[in-house]
Short mmCIF file of C-alpha atoms in Angstrom, two decimals:
data_model
loop_
_atom_site.label_atom_id
_atom_site.label_comp_id
_atom_site.label_asym_id
_atom_site.label_seq_id
_atom_site.Cartn_x
_atom_site.Cartn_y
_atom_site.Cartn_z
CA MET A 1 235.68 -52.22 211.77
CA LYS A 2 233.73 -48.97 211.48
CA THR A 3 231.27 -50.61 209.09
CA ALA A 4 230.81 -53.82 211.12
CA ALA A 5 227.58 -54.43 213.07
CA ALA A 6 229.58 -56.62 215.47
CA ILE A 7 232.95 -58.37 215.72
CA VAL A 8 233.60 -62.01 216.62
CA THR A 9 237.14 -63.45 216.72
CA ASN A 10 238.73 -66.83 217.39
CA ARG A 11 241.53 -65.47 219.54
CA GLY A 12 242.21 -62.57 221.87
CA GLY A 13 241.16 -61.23 225.25
CA ARG A 14 239.83 -58.05 226.81
CA THR A 15 243.02 -56.16 226.05
CA CYS A 16 243.54 -57.41 222.48
CA HIS A 17 243.54 -54.92 219.62
CA ALA A 18 240.10 -55.95 218.32
CA ALA A 19 238.53 -55.51 221.76
CA ILE A 20 240.15 -52.11 222.34
CA ILE A 21 239.15 -50.67 218.95
CA ALA A 22 235.63 -52.14 219.26
CA ARG A 23 235.17 -50.34 222.58
CA GLU A 24 236.38 -47.08 221.04
CA LEU A 25 233.93 -47.46 218.15
CA GLY A 26 231.04 -48.64 220.32
CA VAL A 27 230.76 -51.90 218.36
CA PRO A 28 229.80 -55.14 220.19
CA ALA A 29 232.70 -57.61 220.15
CA VAL A 30 233.11 -61.17 221.38
CA VAL A 31 236.75 -62.26 221.24
CA GLY A 32 238.58 -65.50 221.98
CA THR A 33 235.76 -67.84 220.95
CA GLY A 34 238.17 -70.45 219.61
CA ASP A 35 236.13 -71.63 216.61
CA ALA A 36 233.81 -68.82 215.48
CA THR A 37 235.18 -68.64 211.94
CA SER A 38 234.42 -72.33 211.36
CA THR A 39 231.16 -72.48 213.35
CA ILE A 40 229.52 -69.40 211.82
CA LYS A 41 228.89 -69.84 208.12
CA SER A 42 229.43 -67.05 205.61
CA GLY A 43 226.22 -65.05 205.20
CA GLU A 44 224.60 -66.52 208.31
CA VAL A 45 222.59 -64.13 210.49
CA VAL A 46 223.73 -64.08 214.12
CA THR A 47 223.10 -61.87 217.13
CA VAL A 48 226.11 -60.75 219.14
CA SER A 49 225.47 -59.81 222.76
CA CYS A 50 227.83 -58.09 225.18
CA ALA A 51 225.08 -57.30 227.71
CA GLU A 52 224.98 -60.56 229.68
CA GLY A 53 227.83 -60.33 232.13
CA ASP A 54 231.54 -61.01 231.70
CA SER A 55 231.11 -63.50 228.85
CA GLY A 56 229.89 -62.40 225.45
CA ARG A 57 227.45 -64.59 223.55
CA VAL A 58 226.74 -65.26 219.88
CA TYR A 59 223.23 -66.49 219.04
CA ARG A 60 222.08 -68.00 215.77
CA GLY A 61 219.48 -65.91 213.98
CA GLU A 62 218.06 -62.52 214.85
CA VAL A 63 217.22 -62.43 218.56
CA GLY A 64 214.79 -59.89 219.96
CA PHE A 65 215.96 -57.42 222.61
CA HIS A 66 214.79 -54.53 224.72
CA VAL A 67 216.58 -51.45 226.03
CA ASP A 68 216.67 -50.49 229.71
CA ARG A 69 217.39 -46.81 230.23
CA SER A 70 218.61 -45.36 233.53
CA ASP A 71 218.76 -41.73 234.57
CA VAL A 72 222.25 -41.12 235.90
CA GLY A 73 221.97 -37.32 236.03
CA ASP A 74 221.74 -37.27 239.83
CA LEU A 75 224.69 -39.59 240.47
CA ALA A 76 227.55 -37.95 242.32
CA ARG A 77 230.82 -37.68 240.42
CA PRO A 78 233.55 -39.96 241.83
CA HIS A 79 236.68 -38.49 243.42
CA THR A 80 238.74 -40.37 240.84
CA LYS A 81 239.11 -38.43 237.61
CA ILE A 82 237.53 -40.25 234.67
CA MET A 83 239.17 -39.50 231.32
CA ILE A 84 238.08 -40.60 227.86
CA ASN A 85 239.90 -42.93 225.48
CA LEU A 86 239.32 -41.12 222.18
CA GLY A 87 240.79 -43.00 219.27
CA ASN A 88 238.13 -42.15 216.68
CA PRO A 89 237.91 -38.40 215.93
CA ASP A 90 234.42 -38.83 214.44
CA LEU A 91 233.11 -39.59 217.95
CA ALA A 92 234.82 -36.64 219.66
CA PHE A 93 231.85 -34.25 219.66
CA LYS A 94 229.37 -36.92 220.77
CA THR A 95 231.72 -38.23 223.47
CA SER A 96 232.34 -34.74 224.85
CA PHE A 97 228.81 -34.76 226.34
CA LEU A 98 229.68 -37.66 228.65
CA PRO A 99 230.78 -36.64 232.16
CA ASN A 100 234.56 -36.59 231.90
CA ASP A 101 237.72 -34.95 233.18
CA GLY A 102 239.43 -34.75 229.81
CA VAL A 103 240.98 -37.16 227.34
CA GLY A 104 243.37 -39.76 228.72
CA LEU A 105 244.45 -40.92 225.27
CA ALA A 106 243.93 -39.41 221.82
CA ARG A 107 245.79 -41.04 218.97
CA MET A 108 246.98 -39.46 215.75
CA GLU A 109 246.62 -42.58 213.60
CA PHE A 110 242.90 -42.33 212.86
CA ILE A 111 243.21 -38.68 211.87
CA ILE A 112 246.10 -39.36 209.52
CA SER A 113 244.59 -42.48 207.93
CA GLU A 114 240.97 -41.33 207.68
CA SER A 115 241.22 -37.58 207.03
CA ILE A 116 244.70 -36.64 205.87
CA ARG A 117 245.14 -39.97 204.03
CA ALA A 118 248.53 -39.06 202.57
CA HIS A 119 252.03 -39.86 203.78
CA PRO A 120 253.49 -36.75 205.48
CA LEU A 121 256.65 -36.89 203.39
CA ALA A 122 254.61 -37.21 200.21
CA LEU A 123 252.89 -33.95 201.15
CA LEU A 124 256.25 -32.29 201.71
CA HIS A 125 257.99 -33.79 198.67
CA PRO A 126 255.41 -34.72 196.01
CA GLU A 127 258.17 -34.54 193.40
CA LYS A 128 259.68 -37.70 194.93
CA VAL A 129 256.49 -39.71 194.37
CA SER A 130 257.16 -42.00 191.42
CA ASP A 131 253.58 -42.72 190.31
CA PRO A 132 252.07 -39.87 188.23
CA GLN A 133 248.53 -40.89 189.21
CA VAL A 134 249.41 -40.70 192.91
CA ARG A 135 250.97 -37.25 192.35
CA ALA A 136 247.72 -36.15 190.74
CA GLU A 137 245.72 -37.49 193.71
CA LEU A 138 248.01 -35.60 196.10
CA ALA A 139 247.48 -32.39 194.12
CA GLU A 140 243.71 -32.87 194.26
CA LEU A 141 243.81 -33.66 197.98
CA THR A 142 245.73 -30.48 198.82
CA ARG A 143 244.32 -28.04 196.26
CA ASN A 144 242.31 -26.07 198.86
CA TYR A 145 245.16 -25.85 201.35
CA PRO A 146 248.26 -23.66 201.50
CA MET A 147 251.56 -25.25 200.58
CA VAL A 148 252.66 -27.72 203.27
CA SER A 149 255.95 -27.03 204.99
CA THR A 150 257.52 -27.88 208.33
CA SER A 151 257.30 -24.20 209.29
CA SER A 152 253.66 -23.78 208.30
CA SER A 153 250.80 -23.88 210.79
CA SER A 154 248.55 -25.09 207.96
CA ALA A 155 249.69 -28.60 208.87
CA CYS A 156 246.86 -28.85 211.41
CA PRO A 157 244.63 -31.91 210.85
CA ARG A 158 241.07 -30.86 210.13
CA ASP A 159 239.59 -33.35 212.60
CA TRP A 160 241.08 -31.58 215.59
CA HIS A 161 238.21 -29.12 215.12
CA HIS A 162 235.86 -31.93 216.16
CA ARG A 163 237.68 -32.18 219.48
CA ARG A 164 236.84 -28.63 220.52
CA GLY A 165 234.15 -30.02 222.82
CA VAL A 166 236.78 -31.48 225.13
CA LEU A 167 239.60 -28.98 224.64
CA ALA A 168 238.65 -27.07 227.79
CA ARG A 169 240.04 -30.01 229.79
CA PRO A 170 243.42 -31.78 229.70
CA VAL A 171 244.13 -33.95 226.65
CA VAL A 172 246.93 -36.51 226.43
CA VAL A 173 247.99 -37.16 222.84
CA ARG A 174 250.01 -40.03 221.45
CA MET A 175 251.77 -39.07 218.27
CA SER A 176 251.61 -41.38 215.25
CA ASP A 177 252.70 -44.98 215.80
CA PHE A 178 252.07 -46.56 212.42
CA LYS A 179 254.19 -49.49 211.35
CA SER A 180 256.21 -49.03 208.15
CA ASN A 181 253.74 -51.13 206.11
CA GLU A 182 250.88 -48.93 207.38
CA TYR A 183 252.75 -45.75 206.47
CA ALA A 184 253.43 -47.30 203.04
CA SER A 185 249.68 -47.81 202.50
CA LEU A 186 249.06 -44.05 202.80
CA LEU A 187 248.89 -42.06 199.59
CA GLY A 188 252.44 -41.76 198.26
CA GLY A 189 253.82 -43.75 201.17
CA SER A 190 255.47 -46.57 199.24
CA ASP A 191 258.16 -44.18 197.95
CA PHE A 192 259.28 -43.29 201.48
CA GLU A 193 259.06 -46.53 203.46
CA PRO A 194 261.41 -49.50 203.83
CA THR A 195 260.29 -53.10 203.34
CA GLU A 196 260.57 -54.86 206.70
CA ASN A 197 260.16 -58.54 207.55
CA ASN A 198 258.58 -57.65 210.90
CA PRO A 199 257.23 -54.08 210.94
CA MET A 200 255.83 -54.59 214.44
CA ILE A 201 259.33 -54.28 215.91
CA GLY A 202 260.78 -52.18 213.13
CA PHE A 203 260.98 -48.51 212.13
CA ARG A 204 258.23 -47.01 214.30
CA GLY A 205 257.51 -44.88 217.35
CA ALA A 206 260.14 -42.71 219.00
CA SER A 207 262.98 -44.25 216.98
CA ARG A 208 261.28 -42.95 213.84
CA TYR A 209 260.50 -39.44 215.10
CA ALA A 210 264.10 -38.23 215.28
CA HIS A 211 265.47 -40.35 212.43
CA PRO A 212 266.67 -38.36 209.39
CA ALA A 213 264.39 -40.46 207.17
CA TYR A 214 261.25 -39.17 208.92
CA GLU A 215 262.09 -36.14 211.05
CA GLU A 216 260.42 -33.78 208.57
CA GLY A 217 257.19 -35.78 208.84
CA PHE A 218 257.29 -35.70 212.63
CA ALA A 219 257.88 -31.94 212.45
CA LEU A 220 254.51 -31.63 210.67
CA GLU A 221 252.81 -33.48 213.53
CA CYS A 222 254.46 -31.19 216.08
CA GLN A 223 253.46 -28.10 214.10
CA ALA A 224 249.86 -29.33 213.96
CA MET A 225 249.83 -29.92 217.72
CA LEU A 226 251.27 -26.46 218.33
CA ARG A 227 248.51 -24.87 216.29
CA VAL A 228 245.81 -26.85 218.11
CA ARG A 229 247.20 -25.90 221.51
CA ASN A 230 247.81 -22.23 220.74
CA GLU A 231 244.78 -21.45 218.56
CA MET A 232 242.06 -23.90 219.55
CA ALA A 233 242.58 -24.58 223.25
CA SER A 234 242.70 -22.39 226.31
CA ARG A 235 244.43 -25.02 228.45
CA THR A 236 247.87 -26.56 228.05
CA TRP A 237 247.83 -30.11 226.69
CA SER A 238 249.96 -33.01 227.85
CA SER A 239 251.69 -34.96 225.13
#
């Protein structure tokens, strides 16, 4: 989705996953069209517009446009606190310049999948990874970092540094909520994950955090959060 110019789906509404992630990434998205995948031909040029009211539109061909810019610098701040939904760590610094009262939701998943890229347990126990090539990739990935352990503050994700622009205000963090198949897709993950018929309602979330099969991995997340709060922020976070 990060590489898409726009997103058009057959199904979904304003609160569907595609719409939520598109808003976080700043990508135009028109969802719930019903027949877009059969109406739009592969390779066809279309223009996707989300600037014409409540309903998005998809036009054939490349449609011209203009940009209206408004100066909002003199607008009074509302009494209601406005907090940012910050799913993509790459946008943290840019987003911090928007008027805001902190981060209402920051998610761990993008940091783990995009920057860390390895399964937490594979970092802790590379000797349990069965594929020699994957073990070599893990060694290369971690060669500039101290040995990972559940008692080491080196577990801090690098991308939390990008969030320094908003750390002076409250930040609410949701810890990792991958499904087991998503964890398995991380480097070394297949050696630590079960095969589930329906991962959506399977081994995930809070039930995973305290489970003996993953508690060491969750401890790394907690250690990373502790380092961010104690060393990078001057205000206490909510989590």
